[in-house]
Amino acid sequence: DTGVSQNPRHKITKRGQNVTFRCDPISEHNRLYWYRQTLGQGPEFLTYFQNEAQLEKSRLLSDRFSAERPKGSFSTLEIQRTEQGDSAMYLCASSFGSTNEKLLFGSGTQLSVL
Amino acid sequence: AQKVTQAQTEISVVEKEDVTLDCVYETRDTTYYLFWYKQPPSGELVFLIRRNSFDEQNEISGRYSWNFQKSTSSFNFTITASQVVDSAVYFCALSERVDGNFNKFYFGSGTKLNVKP
C-alpha cells in the first residue's frame, strides 16, 4: 500500500492557461474524491467517482473544471482558462466504498495562478 | 449554516500541556460518522479517528482521546502531554449519506495547534 499519490506537488501557471493534475488512488479503492482547500479553510468537496463513473459534482465545479477517471484507476482534474481565484490546494482522496468509509488523502497539488 | 464548526482558529501551548480541540456539528440524520484528521505542514491529511453516531463511548489512543456527546452535538479531541510533533492543523469532519451510494464529507475550518518547546 503506497498511499494516494498526486502529481505535481506544485504548479505555477499564468492566468488563462490550462492545467491538469493527476491522482493515483490506493489500488483496491473503488471510490475517488477531489477536494479543494484554500488558505485557512477545510477541504471543500468538488467531485466523486465510483469506479469510472462520475456520480456527483459540486456547484463549486464550474464549466472550466473537468475530471475523469478512465478505467476506474487514476484520475485527472483539468482546469481550463485558469483564474486567480483557482489558486488553492487540490486534494485527492480514495476509499473502499462502504457505509462507514474513511477517506485517505494524498499530499495535494498546490496551484498558484499568477 | 456550517455543518461542522471549529471555533478555535489557533491554539498555542507549551510542550507537555494538555490541549482540547473543540468540534460542534449539525445534522438531521440519525446515522452519520465523525472524523478527525491531522494536516501537518507537508499538506497531507492524515486520518486519526472515525466514530459512528451510535457509539458514544469515549476513545483513547495513546496520548489522544476523543469525547463524543450527541446531546451537545460535539466531538472534542484532547491531546495529553502535547509534543512539538503535534503541531499541525486539525480538522473535524462529518459524513452523511446523501443517496444510496454516496457519503458526503463536510470539514470544519480547522484548528491550528502550535506546540512550543
PDB file of C-alpha atoms in Angstrom:
ATOM      1  CA  ASP A   1       0.000   0.000   0.000  1.00  0.00           C
ATOM      2  CA  THR A   2       1.776   3.092  -1.277  1.00  0.00           C
ATOM      3  CA  GLY A   3      -0.975   5.532  -0.364  1.00  0.00           C
ATOM      4  CA  VAL A   4      -2.696   8.100  -2.547  1.00  0.00           C
ATOM      5  CA  SER A   5      -0.270   9.792  -4.907  1.00  0.00           C
ATOM      6  CA  GLN A   6      -0.767  13.201  -6.508  1.00  0.00           C
ATOM      7  CA  ASN A   7       1.254  14.940  -9.196  1.00  0.00           C
ATOM      8  CA  PRO A   8       2.569  17.522  -9.472  1.00  0.00           C
ATOM      9  CA  ARG A   9       3.054  18.731  -5.894  1.00  0.00           C
ATOM     10  CA  HIS A  10       3.207  22.328  -7.022  1.00  0.00           C
ATOM     11  CA  LYS A  11       2.025  24.090 -10.161  1.00  0.00           C
ATOM     12  CA  ILE A  12       2.535  27.726 -11.045  1.00  0.00           C
ATOM     13  CA  THR A  13       0.711  28.974 -14.098  1.00  0.00           C
ATOM     14  CA  LYS A  14      -0.351  32.187 -15.746  1.00  0.00           C
ATOM     15  CA  ARG A  15      -3.955  33.243 -15.845  1.00  0.00           C
ATOM     16  CA  GLY A  16      -5.718  31.825 -18.854  1.00  0.00           C
ATOM     17  CA  GLN A  17      -3.588  28.708 -19.146  1.00  0.00           C
ATOM     18  CA  ASN A  18      -4.919  25.172 -18.787  1.00  0.00           C
ATOM     19  CA  VAL A  19      -3.605  22.865 -16.086  1.00  0.00           C
ATOM     20  CA  THR A  20      -4.060  19.169 -15.384  1.00  0.00           C
ATOM     21  CA  PHE A  21      -3.483  17.300 -12.142  1.00  0.00           C
ATOM     22  CA  ARG A  22      -3.222  13.585 -11.645  1.00  0.00           C
ATOM     23  CA  CYS A  23      -4.268  11.365  -8.757  1.00  0.00           C
ATOM     24  CA  ASP A  24      -3.345   7.714  -8.292  1.00  0.00           C
ATOM     25  CA  PRO A  25      -5.559   6.224  -5.596  1.00  0.00           C
ATOM     26  CA  ILE A  26      -4.854   3.201  -3.432  1.00  0.00           C
ATOM     27  CA  SER A  27      -5.169   0.320  -5.861  1.00  0.00           C
ATOM     28  CA  GLU A  28      -8.073  -1.552  -4.276  1.00  0.00           C
ATOM     29  CA  HIS A  29     -10.114   1.583  -3.619  1.00  0.00           C
ATOM     30  CA  ASN A  30     -13.129   1.985  -5.884  1.00  0.00           C
ATOM     31  CA  ARG A  31     -14.106   5.495  -4.766  1.00  0.00           C
ATOM     32  CA  LEU A  32     -12.177   8.620  -5.585  1.00  0.00           C
ATOM     33  CA  TYR A  33     -12.850  12.172  -4.469  1.00  0.00           C
ATOM     34  CA  TRP A  34     -11.457  15.573  -5.392  1.00  0.00           C
ATOM     35  CA  TYR A  35     -11.452  18.381  -2.855  1.00  0.00           C
ATOM     36  CA  ARG A  36     -10.245  21.971  -2.942  1.00  0.00           C
ATOM     37  CA  GLN A  37      -8.712  23.686   0.056  1.00  0.00           C
ATOM     38  CA  THR A  38      -7.969  27.391   0.342  1.00  0.00           C
ATOM     39  CA  LEU A  39      -5.827  29.002   2.998  1.00  0.00           C
ATOM     40  CA  GLY A  40      -7.371  28.808   6.458  1.00  0.00           C
ATOM     41  CA  GLN A  41     -10.262  26.644   5.345  1.00  0.00           C
ATOM     42  CA  GLY A  42     -11.131  22.998   5.410  1.00  0.00           C
ATOM     43  CA  PRO A  43     -11.366  20.911   2.251  1.00  0.00           C
ATOM     44  CA  GLU A  44     -14.430  21.526   0.079  1.00  0.00           C
ATOM     45  CA  PHE A  45     -15.940  18.746  -1.990  1.00  0.00           C
ATOM     46  CA  LEU A  46     -15.577  19.036  -5.777  1.00  0.00           C
ATOM     47  CA  THR A  47     -16.466  15.695  -7.309  1.00  0.00           C
ATOM     48  CA  TYR A  48     -16.719  11.967  -6.704  1.00  0.00           C
ATOM     49  CA  PHE A  49     -16.147   8.802  -8.745  1.00  0.00           C
ATOM     50  CA  GLN A  50     -17.357   5.299  -8.128  1.00  0.00           C
ATOM     51  CA  ASN A  51     -15.030   3.272 -10.318  1.00  0.00           C
ATOM     52  CA  GLU A  52     -15.047   5.119 -13.658  1.00  0.00           C
ATOM     53  CA  ALA A  53     -18.414   6.809 -13.184  1.00  0.00           C
ATOM     54  CA  GLN A  54     -18.542  10.408 -12.026  1.00  0.00           C
ATOM     55  CA  LEU A  55     -21.583  10.296  -9.765  1.00  0.00           C
ATOM     56  CA  GLU A  56     -21.564  13.636  -8.015  1.00  0.00           C
ATOM     57  CA  LYS A  57     -20.322  17.145  -8.776  1.00  0.00           C
ATOM     58  CA  SER A  58     -20.359  20.186  -6.553  1.00  0.00           C
ATOM     59  CA  ARG A  59     -21.768  23.527  -7.614  1.00  0.00           C
ATOM     60  CA  LEU A  60     -18.211  24.746  -6.993  1.00  0.00           C
ATOM     61  CA  LEU A  61     -17.149  22.868 -10.103  1.00  0.00           C
ATOM     62  CA  SER A  62     -17.616  25.407 -12.893  1.00  0.00           C
ATOM     63  CA  ASP A  63     -17.664  24.528 -16.589  1.00  0.00           C
ATOM     64  CA  ARG A  64     -13.932  25.207 -16.689  1.00  0.00           C
ATOM     65  CA  PHE A  65     -13.307  22.192 -14.466  1.00  0.00           C
ATOM     66  CA  SER A  66     -13.455  18.640 -15.744  1.00  0.00           C
ATOM     67  CA  ALA A  67     -12.475  15.398 -14.107  1.00  0.00           C
ATOM     68  CA  GLU A  68     -12.063  11.921 -15.490  1.00  0.00           C
ATOM     69  CA  ARG A  69     -11.270   8.508 -14.172  1.00  0.00           C
ATOM     70  CA  PRO A  70     -10.737   6.237 -17.175  1.00  0.00           C
ATOM     71  CA  LYS A  71     -10.871   2.536 -16.382  1.00  0.00           C
ATOM     72  CA  GLY A  72     -11.588   3.327 -12.738  1.00  0.00           C
ATOM     73  CA  SER A  73      -7.936   3.698 -11.841  1.00  0.00           C
ATOM     74  CA  PHE A  74      -6.117   7.050 -11.804  1.00  0.00           C
ATOM     75  CA  SER A  75      -7.995  10.309 -12.151  1.00  0.00           C
ATOM     76  CA  THR A  76      -7.222  13.658 -13.740  1.00  0.00           C
ATOM     77  CA  LEU A  77      -8.601  17.065 -12.887  1.00  0.00           C
ATOM     78  CA  GLU A  78      -8.285  19.703 -15.583  1.00  0.00           C
ATOM     79  CA  ILE A  79      -8.869  23.400 -15.164  1.00  0.00           C
ATOM     80  CA  GLN A  80      -9.237  25.390 -18.364  1.00  0.00           C
ATOM     81  CA  ARG A  81      -8.593  29.121 -18.675  1.00  0.00           C
ATOM     82  CA  THR A  82      -7.344  29.367 -15.121  1.00  0.00           C
ATOM     83  CA  GLU A  83      -8.257  32.372 -12.992  1.00  0.00           C
ATOM     84  CA  GLN A  84      -6.512  33.760  -9.930  1.00  0.00           C
ATOM     85  CA  GLY A  85      -9.407  32.537  -7.815  1.00  0.00           C
ATOM     86  CA  ASP A  86      -8.493  28.970  -8.767  1.00  0.00           C
ATOM     87  CA  SER A  87      -5.342  29.219  -6.644  1.00  0.00           C
ATOM     88  CA  ALA A  88      -5.730  26.570  -3.962  1.00  0.00           C
ATOM     89  CA  MET A  89      -4.605  23.156  -2.815  1.00  0.00           C
ATOM     90  CA  TYR A  90      -6.325  20.399  -4.780  1.00  0.00           C
ATOM     91  CA  LEU A  91      -6.642  17.241  -2.740  1.00  0.00           C
ATOM     92  CA  CYS A  92      -7.481  13.763  -3.911  1.00  0.00           C
ATOM     93  CA  ALA A  93      -8.826  11.081  -1.612  1.00  0.00           C
ATOM     94  CA  SER A  94      -9.805   7.491  -2.125  1.00  0.00           C
ATOM     95  CA  SER A  95     -11.731   4.904  -0.177  1.00  0.00           C
ATOM     96  CA  PHE A  96     -13.072   1.393  -0.310  1.00  0.00           C
ATOM     97  CA  GLY A  97     -16.759   2.124  -0.659  1.00  0.00           C
ATOM     98  CA  SER A  98     -18.842   1.200   2.335  1.00  0.00           C
ATOM     99  CA  THR A  99     -21.309   2.794   4.676  1.00  0.00           C
ATOM    100  CA  ASN A 100     -18.590   3.644   7.152  1.00  0.00           C
ATOM    101  CA  GLU A 101     -15.924   4.621   4.652  1.00  0.00           C
ATOM    102  CA  LYS A 102     -12.959   6.725   5.650  1.00  0.00           C
ATOM    103  CA  LEU A 103     -11.149   8.909   3.179  1.00  0.00           C
ATOM    104  CA  LEU A 104      -7.410   8.555   2.731  1.00  0.00           C
ATOM    105  CA  PHE A 105      -5.850  11.659   1.230  1.00  0.00           C
ATOM    106  CA  GLY A 106      -2.902  12.393  -0.988  1.00  0.00           C
ATOM    107  CA  SER A 107      -0.470  15.237  -0.326  1.00  0.00           C
ATOM    108  CA  GLY A 108      -2.280  17.521  -2.733  1.00  0.00           C
ATOM    109  CA  THR A 109      -1.311  19.751  -5.643  1.00  0.00           C
ATOM    110  CA  GLN A 110      -0.756  23.390  -4.740  1.00  0.00           C
ATOM    111  CA  LEU A 111      -1.873  25.574  -7.652  1.00  0.00           C
ATOM    112  CA  SER A 112      -0.776  29.190  -7.941  1.00  0.00           C
ATOM    113  CA  VAL A 113      -2.299  31.249 -10.731  1.00  0.00           C
ATOM    114  CA  LEU A 114      -0.365  34.450 -11.437  1.00  0.00           C
TER     115      LEU A 114
ATOM    116  CA  ALA B   1     -25.095  27.193   8.049  1.00  0.00           C
ATOM    117  CA  GLN B   2     -21.878  25.390   8.795  1.00  0.00           C
ATOM    118  CA  LYS B   3     -22.241  21.653   9.185  1.00  0.00           C
ATOM    119  CA  VAL B   4     -19.045  21.458  11.222  1.00  0.00           C
ATOM    120  CA  THR B   5     -17.804  24.279  13.408  1.00  0.00           C
ATOM    121  CA  GLN B   6     -14.350  24.508  14.886  1.00  0.00           C
ATOM    122  CA  ALA B   7     -14.474  27.742  16.815  1.00  0.00           C
ATOM    123  CA  GLN B   8     -10.804  27.734  17.801  1.00  0.00           C
ATOM    124  CA  THR B   9      -8.819  29.087  14.879  1.00  0.00           C
ATOM    125  CA  GLU B  10      -5.441  28.750  16.539  1.00  0.00           C
ATOM    126  CA  ILE B  11      -4.171  27.436  19.860  1.00  0.00           C
ATOM    127  CA  SER B  12      -0.686  27.727  21.297  1.00  0.00           C
ATOM    128  CA  VAL B  13       0.533  25.588  24.167  1.00  0.00           C
ATOM    129  CA  VAL B  14       3.836  24.730  25.729  1.00  0.00           C
ATOM    130  CA  GLU B  15       5.096  21.186  25.389  1.00  0.00           C
ATOM    131  CA  LYS B  16       3.646  18.723  27.934  1.00  0.00           C
ATOM    132  CA  GLU B  17       0.474  20.743  28.383  1.00  0.00           C
ATOM    133  CA  ASP B  18      -2.862  19.091  27.656  1.00  0.00           C
ATOM    134  CA  VAL B  19      -4.990  20.676  24.954  1.00  0.00           C
ATOM    135  CA  THR B  20      -8.572  20.139  23.795  1.00  0.00           C
ATOM    136  CA  LEU B  21      -9.767  20.932  20.292  1.00  0.00           C
ATOM    137  CA  ASP B  22     -13.486  21.588  20.029  1.00  0.00           C
ATOM    138  CA  CYS B  23     -15.816  20.414  17.286  1.00  0.00           C
ATOM    139  CA  VAL B  24     -19.551  21.018  17.010  1.00  0.00           C
ATOM    140  CA  TYR B  25     -21.571  19.505  14.187  1.00  0.00           C
ATOM    141  CA  GLU B  26     -25.045  19.820  12.767  1.00  0.00           C
ATOM    142  CA  THR B  27     -27.053  17.072  11.106  1.00  0.00           C
ATOM    143  CA  ARG B  28     -30.610  15.796  10.833  1.00  0.00           C
ATOM    144  CA  ASP B  29     -29.525  12.272  10.054  1.00  0.00           C
ATOM    145  CA  THR B  30     -29.667   9.560  12.676  1.00  0.00           C
ATOM    146  CA  THR B  31     -26.798   7.683  11.056  1.00  0.00           C
ATOM    147  CA  TYR B  32     -23.631   9.632  10.440  1.00  0.00           C
ATOM    148  CA  TYR B  33     -19.910   9.450  11.056  1.00  0.00           C
ATOM    149  CA  LEU B  34     -17.489  11.851  12.652  1.00  0.00           C
ATOM    150  CA  PHE B  35     -13.793  12.111  11.926  1.00  0.00           C
ATOM    151  CA  TRP B  36     -10.643  13.891  12.948  1.00  0.00           C
ATOM    152  CA  TYR B  37      -7.803  14.468  10.528  1.00  0.00           C
ATOM    153  CA  LYS B  38      -4.360  15.974  11.102  1.00  0.00           C
ATOM    154  CA  GLN B  39      -2.702  18.154   8.451  1.00  0.00           C
ATOM    155  CA  PRO B  40       0.997  18.719   9.118  1.00  0.00           C
ATOM    156  CA  PRO B  41       2.940  21.353   7.158  1.00  0.00           C
ATOM    157  CA  SER B  42       3.638  18.783   4.444  1.00  0.00           C
ATOM    158  CA  GLY B  43      -0.015  19.105   3.458  1.00  0.00           C
ATOM    159  CA  GLU B  44      -1.332  15.554   3.555  1.00  0.00           C
ATOM    160  CA  LEU B  45      -4.467  14.999   5.605  1.00  0.00           C
ATOM    161  CA  VAL B  46      -3.812  12.119   7.991  1.00  0.00           C
ATOM    162  CA  PHE B  47      -6.772  10.114   9.262  1.00  0.00           C
ATOM    163  CA  LEU B  48      -6.902   9.910  13.074  1.00  0.00           C
ATOM    164  CA  ILE B  49     -10.289   8.523  14.069  1.00  0.00           C
ATOM    165  CA  ARG B  50     -13.783   7.635  12.842  1.00  0.00           C
ATOM    166  CA  ARG B  51     -16.828   7.413  15.101  1.00  0.00           C
ATOM    167  CA  ASN B  52     -20.354   6.367  14.166  1.00  0.00           C
ATOM    168  CA  SER B  53     -23.400   8.109  15.552  1.00  0.00           C
ATOM    169  CA  PHE B  54     -24.491   5.098  17.587  1.00  0.00           C
ATOM    170  CA  ASP B  55     -21.301   4.751  19.537  1.00  0.00           C
ATOM    171  CA  GLU B  56     -20.877   7.434  22.189  1.00  0.00           C
ATOM    172  CA  GLN B  57     -18.130   5.636  24.034  1.00  0.00           C
ATOM    173  CA  ASN B  58     -15.099   7.802  24.523  1.00  0.00           C
ATOM    174  CA  GLU B  59     -11.966   6.525  22.894  1.00  0.00           C
ATOM    175  CA  ILE B  60      -8.342   6.739  23.925  1.00  0.00           C
ATOM    176  CA  SER B  61      -5.359   6.020  21.736  1.00  0.00           C
ATOM    177  CA  GLY B  62      -2.060   6.753  23.402  1.00  0.00           C
ATOM    178  CA  ARG B  63      -1.947  10.478  24.136  1.00  0.00           C
ATOM    179  CA  TYR B  64      -5.078  11.103  22.072  1.00  0.00           C
ATOM    180  CA  SER B  65      -8.632  10.880  23.355  1.00  0.00           C
ATOM    181  CA  TRP B  66     -11.993  11.759  21.894  1.00  0.00           C
ATOM    182  CA  ASN B  67     -15.208  12.771  23.652  1.00  0.00           C
ATOM    183  CA  PHE B  68     -18.388  12.287  21.618  1.00  0.00           C
ATOM    184  CA  GLN B  69     -21.584  13.776  23.076  1.00  0.00           C
ATOM    185  CA  LYS B  70     -24.729  13.600  20.950  1.00  0.00           C
ATOM    186  CA  SER B  71     -26.651  15.733  23.434  1.00  0.00           C
ATOM    187  CA  THR B  72     -24.442  18.705  22.626  1.00  0.00           C
ATOM    188  CA  SER B  73     -23.529  17.615  19.062  1.00  0.00           C
ATOM    189  CA  SER B  74     -19.869  17.760  19.964  1.00  0.00           C
ATOM    190  CA  PHE B  75     -16.876  15.603  19.155  1.00  0.00           C
ATOM    191  CA  ASN B  76     -13.916  17.036  21.006  1.00  0.00           C
ATOM    192  CA  PHE B  77     -10.322  15.916  20.717  1.00  0.00           C
ATOM    193  CA  THR B  78      -7.812  16.039  23.571  1.00  0.00           C
ATOM    194  CA  ILE B  79      -4.069  15.652  23.305  1.00  0.00           C
ATOM    195  CA  THR B  80      -2.425  14.829  26.608  1.00  0.00           C
ATOM    196  CA  ALA B  81       1.164  15.863  27.294  1.00  0.00           C
ATOM    197  CA  SER B  82       1.482  17.614  23.953  1.00  0.00           C
ATOM    198  CA  GLN B  83       4.671  17.379  21.931  1.00  0.00           C
ATOM    199  CA  VAL B  84       6.209  19.620  19.293  1.00  0.00           C
ATOM    200  CA  VAL B  85       5.396  16.978  16.660  1.00  0.00           C
ATOM    201  CA  ASP B  86       1.710  17.510  17.408  1.00  0.00           C
ATOM    202  CA  SER B  87       1.942  20.944  15.783  1.00  0.00           C
ATOM    203  CA  ALA B  88      -0.416  20.848  12.797  1.00  0.00           C
ATOM    204  CA  VAL B  89      -3.855  21.873  11.643  1.00  0.00           C
ATOM    205  CA  TYR B  90      -6.564  19.554  12.892  1.00  0.00           C
ATOM    206  CA  PHE B  91      -9.829  19.101  11.030  1.00  0.00           C
ATOM    207  CA  CYS B  92     -13.077  17.687  12.293  1.00  0.00           C
ATOM    208  CA  ALA B  93     -15.390  16.214   9.653  1.00  0.00           C
ATOM    209  CA  LEU B  94     -18.916  14.874   9.368  1.00  0.00           C
ATOM    210  CA  SER B  95     -20.020  12.229   6.871  1.00  0.00           C
ATOM    211  CA  GLU B  96     -23.678  11.939   5.858  1.00  0.00           C
ATOM    212  CA  ARG B  97     -25.322   9.528   3.461  1.00  0.00           C
ATOM    213  CA  VAL B  98     -26.600  11.605   0.534  1.00  0.00           C
ATOM    214  CA  ASP B  99     -28.175   8.834  -1.506  1.00  0.00           C
ATOM    215  CA  GLY B 100     -27.865   5.095  -1.732  1.00  0.00           C
ATOM    216  CA  ASN B 101     -24.266   5.163  -2.767  1.00  0.00           C
ATOM    217  CA  PHE B 102     -22.581   8.396  -1.713  1.00  0.00           C
ATOM    218  CA  ASN B 103     -21.230   9.664   1.573  1.00  0.00           C
ATOM    219  CA  LYS B 104     -20.712  13.409   1.608  1.00  0.00           C
ATOM    220  CA  PHE B 105     -17.988  14.701   3.866  1.00  0.00           C
ATOM    221  CA  TYR B 106     -18.125  18.140   5.465  1.00  0.00           C
ATOM    222  CA  PHE B 107     -14.992  19.560   7.013  1.00  0.00           C
ATOM    223  CA  GLY B 108     -14.622  22.266   9.617  1.00  0.00           C
ATOM    224  CA  SER B 109     -12.286  25.175   9.003  1.00  0.00           C
ATOM    225  CA  GLY B 110      -9.603  23.612  11.160  1.00  0.00           C
ATOM    226  CA  THR B 111      -7.731  24.462  14.343  1.00  0.00           C
ATOM    227  CA  LYS B 112      -4.054  25.258  14.066  1.00  0.00           C
ATOM    228  CA  LEU B 113      -2.171  23.859  17.036  1.00  0.00           C
ATOM    229  CA  ASN B 114       1.229  25.283  17.889  1.00  0.00           C
ATOM    230  CA  VAL B 115       3.184  23.342  20.472  1.00  0.00           C
ATOM    231  CA  LYS B 116       6.211  25.263  21.664  1.00  0.00           C
ATOM    232  CA  PRO B 117       9.209  23.571  23.268  1.00  0.00           C
TER     233      PRO B 117
END
